[in-house]
């Protein structure tokens, strides 16, 4: 027998910037990210923009063109920006990925060129996937425009689209070149999208940072009044915790646990059962309420703490319950299938995060379905 051993490490580094008006002429972040990438010559840029953003920020595309013009020794726009309908539809249509690949071919976008995505989490996931597979990886900059994408999905390393009726079934782990969070985008969000991403902050606070949880509780009235400073505080800390977590132990999720996915096994299933009528962040709020209630029912946390979490979620205007949680087939709750699907997606042993106390999560490998159904009943009552 003969063996050749192979072992190497690939280092990834990227920065997440927090700014305002990223394409105003005097803002140098975008150009500097590109100037410092180690390549030479003019870099070709291809933009994909969320339609919801393009419509509400009509000056954006002219601003991008002027910005590139001003920096034309370094930047070169290839093609017109590709405007794509935002929301989950973007991840359900594989043709969009093909259209981006077509553009990469047509505009001679190479591995030293950039695909820039501006939009919500769905657009970023879809474009990130296309960028990862074109030429086995074209440089990619993410400019997230929703609360959820600025504090969670856009600052991480995952991308993907939905195939076979399953969320994120096809995708890769691929760090971006940079992430640029521009607070100005947030002002045009719908009420639902303003609120939706707050649940991801509650999630990390509950499993890792009690002080952050108290800050969210204190800021709750301001968040409800759409106070941008309170939202920026929330986004910054939440993004920071996600970024730290990724670097921490298992950036490409080789293990079976996904510690930051508290409340997510049911959230993913609920999104699927409601055909995405319930948004990701809204589903996560319900998922957090459910797993917090379960944690209370099995004696992990006390009643006071349980009520505190439920009160926060409800006061922010989230629903605690959706009728799809109670859908059954052959006397089995369909939502419970989400446990199995969550395990399959990760591989290995079932690993679910629950709460040991406020600010500290605990992983378990078994869920009592009867107690989970009891928790669903409680949420149905509390939601009234
Ligand atoms: N990759 C990851 O690690 C990860 C993590 C969490 C969630 N996600 C994914 O993120 C997606 C949800 O993302 P989302 O919550 O950002 O919503 P979204 O991308 O579905 O966008 C919601 C809506 O807001 C519009 N929009 C976006 N920015 C806007 C702005 N500034 N002003 C006005 N309208 C705007 C969009 O057009 C869309 O209609 C889900 O597909 C979820 O699976 C991915
Ligand atoms: Zn999430």
XYZ file of C-alpha atoms and ligand atoms in Angstrom:
429
model
C 0.000 0.000 0.000
C 1.189 3.541 -0.605
C -0.383 6.747 0.624
C 0.210 10.389 -0.211
C -0.971 12.591 2.593
C -2.408 15.992 1.999
C -3.215 18.726 4.513
C -3.584 22.460 4.192
C -5.354 25.404 5.712
C -6.931 28.223 3.762
C -7.148 31.503 5.592
C -10.132 33.755 4.996
C -10.311 37.368 6.081
C -13.028 39.883 5.459
C -14.292 43.013 7.139
C -17.842 44.123 7.871
C -18.139 47.901 7.605
C -20.870 50.034 9.144
C -21.484 53.217 7.217
C -23.972 55.621 5.671
C -24.469 56.332 1.963
C -21.918 53.879 0.680
C -21.976 55.311 -2.863
C -21.811 58.989 -2.002
C -18.727 60.421 -3.767
C -16.771 61.051 -0.571
C -17.349 57.576 0.916
C -14.155 55.623 0.213
C -14.986 52.281 1.807
C -16.116 50.525 -1.362
C -13.223 51.705 -3.503
C -10.685 50.970 -0.785
C -11.922 47.407 -0.319
C -11.205 46.846 -3.993
C -7.966 48.852 -4.099
C -6.585 46.683 -1.276
C -7.425 43.269 -2.743
C -3.910 42.584 -4.029
C -4.878 42.474 -7.708
C -3.702 44.927 -10.351
C -5.425 47.022 -13.013
C -9.050 48.046 -13.370
C -11.476 45.639 -11.709
C -14.651 44.731 -13.524
C -17.820 45.034 -11.488
C -21.187 43.400 -12.051
C -24.051 44.497 -9.797
C -27.170 42.577 -8.825
C -29.733 44.714 -7.019
C -32.895 43.813 -5.112
C -35.909 45.314 -6.889
C -37.358 46.416 -3.544
C -34.209 48.504 -3.022
C -33.959 49.836 -6.578
C -37.566 51.038 -6.401
C -37.325 52.743 -3.031
C -33.851 54.215 -3.615
C -34.219 55.536 -7.138
C -30.989 57.547 -6.895
C -28.955 54.411 -6.153
C -28.079 53.302 -9.689
C -27.113 56.802 -10.912
C -25.052 57.152 -7.711
C -23.253 53.859 -8.352
C -22.478 54.935 -11.919
C -21.159 58.308 -10.795
C -19.052 56.630 -8.094
C -17.503 54.230 -10.595
C -16.902 57.085 -12.996
C -15.127 59.070 -10.325
C -12.895 56.066 -9.568
C -12.504 54.889 -13.137
C -8.774 54.267 -12.829
C -9.751 51.380 -10.534
C -13.374 50.468 -11.239
C -15.185 49.475 -14.398
C -18.914 48.782 -14.566
C -19.745 45.776 -16.733
C -23.306 45.654 -18.022
C -26.321 47.352 -16.527
C -27.110 46.378 -12.921
C -29.294 43.276 -12.919
C -32.494 44.038 -10.983
C -34.064 40.985 -9.385
C -37.354 40.655 -7.522
C -36.501 40.452 -3.821
C -37.758 38.046 -1.199
C -37.858 34.275 -1.228
C -38.877 34.184 -4.920
C -35.240 34.980 -5.693
C -34.111 31.759 -4.017
C -36.815 29.621 -5.589
C -35.849 30.320 -9.190
C -32.655 28.622 -10.314
C -32.896 30.512 -13.623
C -31.698 33.630 -11.833
C -28.462 31.860 -10.950
C -28.123 30.895 -14.619
C -28.726 34.479 -15.676
C -25.910 35.650 -13.410
C -23.611 32.952 -14.800
C -24.585 34.113 -18.282
C -23.633 37.670 -17.329
C -20.299 36.443 -15.939
C -19.663 34.896 -19.325
C -20.980 37.817 -21.410
C -19.155 40.523 -19.445
C -15.914 38.564 -19.040
C -16.134 38.628 -15.254
C -13.020 36.778 -14.060
C -11.725 35.683 -10.669
C -10.223 39.149 -10.140
C -13.550 40.822 -10.933
C -16.435 41.393 -8.559
C -20.071 40.473 -8.316
C -21.735 42.901 -5.928
C -25.085 42.077 -4.373
C -27.261 44.811 -2.886
C -30.387 43.605 -1.179
C -32.122 41.548 1.452
C -30.970 38.159 2.692
C -32.684 36.275 -0.111
C -30.920 38.202 -2.875
C -27.603 37.940 -1.034
C -27.999 34.172 -0.646
C -28.831 33.661 -4.314
C -26.141 35.990 -5.688
C -23.552 34.668 -3.223
C -24.205 31.177 -4.546
C -23.848 32.279 -8.176
C -20.612 34.113 -7.329
C -19.265 31.049 -5.520
C -19.772 28.686 -8.439
C -18.860 30.992 -11.347
C -15.246 30.168 -12.244
C -15.192 28.267 -8.919
C -15.453 31.582 -7.098
C -15.556 35.175 -8.238
C -14.854 37.937 -5.719
C -18.041 38.993 -4.011
C -19.091 42.050 -1.985
C -22.321 42.036 -0.015
C -24.278 45.178 0.695
C -27.156 44.024 2.898
C -30.244 46.228 3.004
C -32.545 44.664 5.599
C -32.183 44.352 9.358
C -31.900 40.577 9.085
C -29.241 40.657 6.419
C -27.224 43.375 8.190
C -27.236 41.620 11.555
C -27.117 37.972 10.518
C -27.407 36.512 7.049
C -25.275 39.018 5.141
C -22.290 39.026 7.492
C -21.736 35.270 7.435
C -20.212 32.764 5.055
C -23.231 30.837 3.787
C -25.198 31.190 0.605
C -27.752 29.094 -1.188
C -31.023 28.639 -2.989
C -34.084 26.509 -2.336
C -34.403 23.321 -4.377
C -36.554 20.178 -4.039
C -38.933 22.307 -1.985
C -36.295 22.634 0.741
C -34.693 25.781 2.084
C -31.008 26.246 1.290
C -30.722 22.739 -0.125
C -28.225 23.894 -2.756
C -25.475 26.226 -1.624
C -21.916 26.679 -0.448
C -19.816 28.096 2.360
C -17.919 30.962 0.814
C -16.726 34.062 2.669
C -17.260 37.363 0.868
C -14.514 39.860 0.078
C -16.274 42.379 2.320
C -19.650 43.262 3.773
C -20.804 46.874 3.817
C -23.786 47.696 6.037
C -25.307 51.022 5.017
C -27.821 52.237 7.592
C -29.569 54.483 5.060
C -31.177 51.516 3.366
C -33.137 50.641 6.494
C -35.422 53.675 6.389
C -37.458 52.329 3.480
C -38.122 48.877 4.943
C -41.718 47.783 5.369
C -42.924 47.480 8.936
C -42.633 43.683 8.730
C -39.072 43.765 7.404
C -38.023 46.365 9.973
C -39.258 44.073 12.735
C -38.388 40.696 11.256
C -34.600 40.726 11.784
C -34.914 41.774 15.431
C -35.682 38.129 16.225
C -32.138 37.083 15.243
C -30.782 39.509 17.837
C -33.128 38.110 20.501
C -31.895 34.667 19.491
C -28.170 35.345 20.051
C -28.890 37.369 23.178
C -30.927 34.527 24.706
C -28.290 31.871 24.137
C -25.148 33.934 24.716
C -25.490 37.407 26.176
C -27.852 38.390 28.974
C -26.694 42.020 28.906
C -27.616 42.262 25.256
C -31.027 40.805 26.050
C -31.573 43.504 28.696
C -30.513 46.142 26.176
C -33.027 44.883 23.631
C -35.738 44.925 26.305
C -34.805 48.513 27.245
C -34.708 49.580 23.591
C -37.984 47.880 22.717
C -40.120 51.088 22.705
C -37.522 52.856 20.541
C -37.367 49.942 18.135
C -41.138 50.063 17.857
C -40.863 53.774 16.966
C -38.301 52.970 14.285
C -35.489 54.732 16.060
C -32.477 54.253 13.800
C -29.881 54.565 16.570
C -31.507 51.846 18.647
C -31.632 49.673 15.544
C -27.992 50.345 14.726
C -27.026 49.322 18.279
C -28.963 46.100 17.878
C -27.548 45.354 14.431
C -23.953 46.033 15.461
C -23.959 43.731 18.503
C -25.896 41.008 16.705
C -23.580 41.118 13.672
C -20.552 41.100 15.969
C -21.792 37.995 17.768
C -22.492 36.167 14.509
C -19.077 37.085 13.142
C -17.305 35.993 16.336
C -19.209 32.757 16.341
C -18.269 31.908 12.758
C -14.564 32.407 13.417
C -14.811 30.605 16.731
C -15.040 26.914 16.105
C -16.767 25.569 13.066
C -17.111 28.189 10.305
C -18.129 25.668 7.662
C -20.360 23.664 9.994
C -18.552 20.356 9.805
C -20.064 19.208 13.092
C -23.668 18.270 13.776
C -24.624 21.212 15.892
C -25.499 24.693 14.842
C -25.417 26.584 18.118
C -26.684 29.856 16.710
C -29.749 28.228 15.232
C -31.830 28.461 18.376
C -35.491 28.415 17.357
C -34.653 27.542 13.775
C -35.722 23.900 13.374
C -39.385 24.894 13.558
C -38.818 28.249 11.840
C -37.539 26.576 8.669
C -40.449 24.153 8.654
C -42.967 26.926 9.312
C -41.622 28.955 6.402
C -42.015 25.912 4.177
C -45.514 25.023 5.452
C -46.726 28.589 4.873
C -45.030 28.847 1.471
C -42.993 31.722 2.894
C -46.034 33.815 3.849
C -44.281 33.888 7.199
C -40.927 35.597 6.747
C -37.719 34.068 8.072
C -37.386 36.507 10.980
C -41.064 36.173 11.875
C -40.747 32.387 11.827
C -37.642 32.651 14.017
C -39.602 34.752 16.546
C -42.225 31.982 16.735
C -39.467 29.333 16.860
C -37.802 31.149 19.766
C -41.149 31.425 21.575
C -41.707 27.700 21.000
C -38.304 26.471 22.190
C -38.358 28.874 25.139
C -41.769 27.513 26.109
C -40.461 23.961 25.708
C -37.438 24.852 27.863
C -39.870 26.074 30.530
C -42.112 23.004 30.283
C -39.231 20.564 30.775
C -37.994 22.560 33.764
C -34.879 24.163 32.309
C -35.982 27.766 32.880
C -38.418 29.254 35.371
C -41.818 30.783 34.716
C -40.703 34.368 35.223
C -37.935 34.094 32.628
C -40.256 32.335 30.205
C -42.839 35.129 30.517
C -40.162 37.791 30.092
C -39.171 36.341 26.704
C -42.760 35.897 25.548
C -43.564 39.470 26.594
C -40.588 40.878 24.672
C -41.472 39.010 21.477
C -45.117 40.008 21.689
C -44.389 43.647 22.555
C -42.260 44.005 19.466
C -45.332 43.131 17.425
C -44.370 39.561 16.495
C -46.964 36.812 16.395
C -46.295 33.974 18.842
C -48.257 31.434 16.890
C -49.320 30.526 13.368
C -52.095 28.014 12.538
C -49.593 26.007 10.452
C -48.003 24.937 13.769
C -51.115 22.863 14.406
C -51.473 21.249 10.963
C -51.614 17.480 11.244
C -51.365 14.480 8.936
C -52.332 11.037 10.242
C -52.590 12.583 13.700
C -48.998 13.824 13.605
C -48.080 17.476 13.740
C -46.385 18.408 10.484
C -44.174 20.943 12.221
C -42.503 18.136 14.198
C -41.115 16.802 10.910
C -38.942 19.903 11.016
C -36.813 18.202 13.696
C -35.919 15.358 11.372
C -35.322 17.676 8.421
C -33.097 19.885 10.569
C -31.040 16.824 11.503
C -30.814 15.693 7.880
C -29.659 19.115 6.726
C -26.810 19.117 9.247
C -26.077 15.414 9.225
C -25.227 13.314 12.278
C -27.030 13.294 15.573
C -30.085 15.462 16.267
C -28.824 18.546 18.107
C -31.258 21.195 19.262
C -30.399 24.303 21.238
C -32.618 25.075 24.220
C -32.269 27.553 27.082
C -30.504 26.678 30.302
C -31.134 30.196 31.528
C -31.574 33.620 29.932
C -28.265 34.317 28.207
C -27.147 30.691 28.077
C -28.124 27.959 25.653
C -27.841 24.220 26.122
C -27.769 21.554 23.438
C -29.986 18.493 23.700
C -30.225 15.439 21.472
C -33.785 14.420 22.158
C -37.096 16.205 21.991
C -40.304 14.929 23.585
C -42.908 15.397 20.863
C -45.812 15.443 23.337
C -44.282 18.265 25.324
C -43.527 20.135 22.090
C -47.203 19.849 21.087
C -48.140 21.131 24.550
C -45.823 24.104 23.965
C -47.592 24.803 20.661
C -50.933 24.797 22.523
C -49.594 27.306 25.041
C -48.421 29.656 22.293
C -51.821 29.434 20.606
C -53.437 30.558 23.878
C -50.882 33.316 24.551
C -51.222 34.708 21.047
C -54.902 35.543 21.550
N -27.046 32.800 4.552
C -27.409 32.795 5.817
O -26.597 32.516 6.700
C -28.804 33.174 6.190
C -29.119 33.371 7.543
C -30.411 33.793 7.871
C -31.353 33.998 6.877
N -31.010 33.798 5.559
C -31.983 33.996 4.486
O -32.321 35.360 4.350
C -33.606 35.438 3.722
C -34.468 36.501 4.356
O -33.838 37.726 4.205
P -34.476 39.137 4.641
O -35.197 38.980 5.919
O -33.374 40.086 4.555
O -35.625 39.412 3.611
P -35.752 39.297 2.043
O -34.452 39.197 1.377
O -36.740 38.210 1.814
O -36.383 40.712 1.659
C -37.650 41.085 2.122
C -38.261 42.171 1.246
O -37.648 43.420 1.507
C -37.338 44.071 0.280
N -36.225 44.968 0.603
C -34.930 44.649 0.836
N -34.253 45.719 1.242
C -35.116 46.765 1.248
C -34.996 48.138 1.590
N -33.848 48.651 2.055
N -36.098 48.923 1.469
C -37.263 48.398 1.052
N -37.445 47.108 0.739
C -36.378 46.292 0.834
C -37.090 42.955 -0.685
O -37.315 43.355 -2.016
C -38.121 41.932 -0.229
O -39.361 42.182 -0.836
C -34.203 34.054 3.814
O -34.159 33.444 2.559
C -33.292 33.333 4.772
O -33.239 31.940 4.538
C -29.752 33.385 5.233
Zn -32.068 32.824 10.937
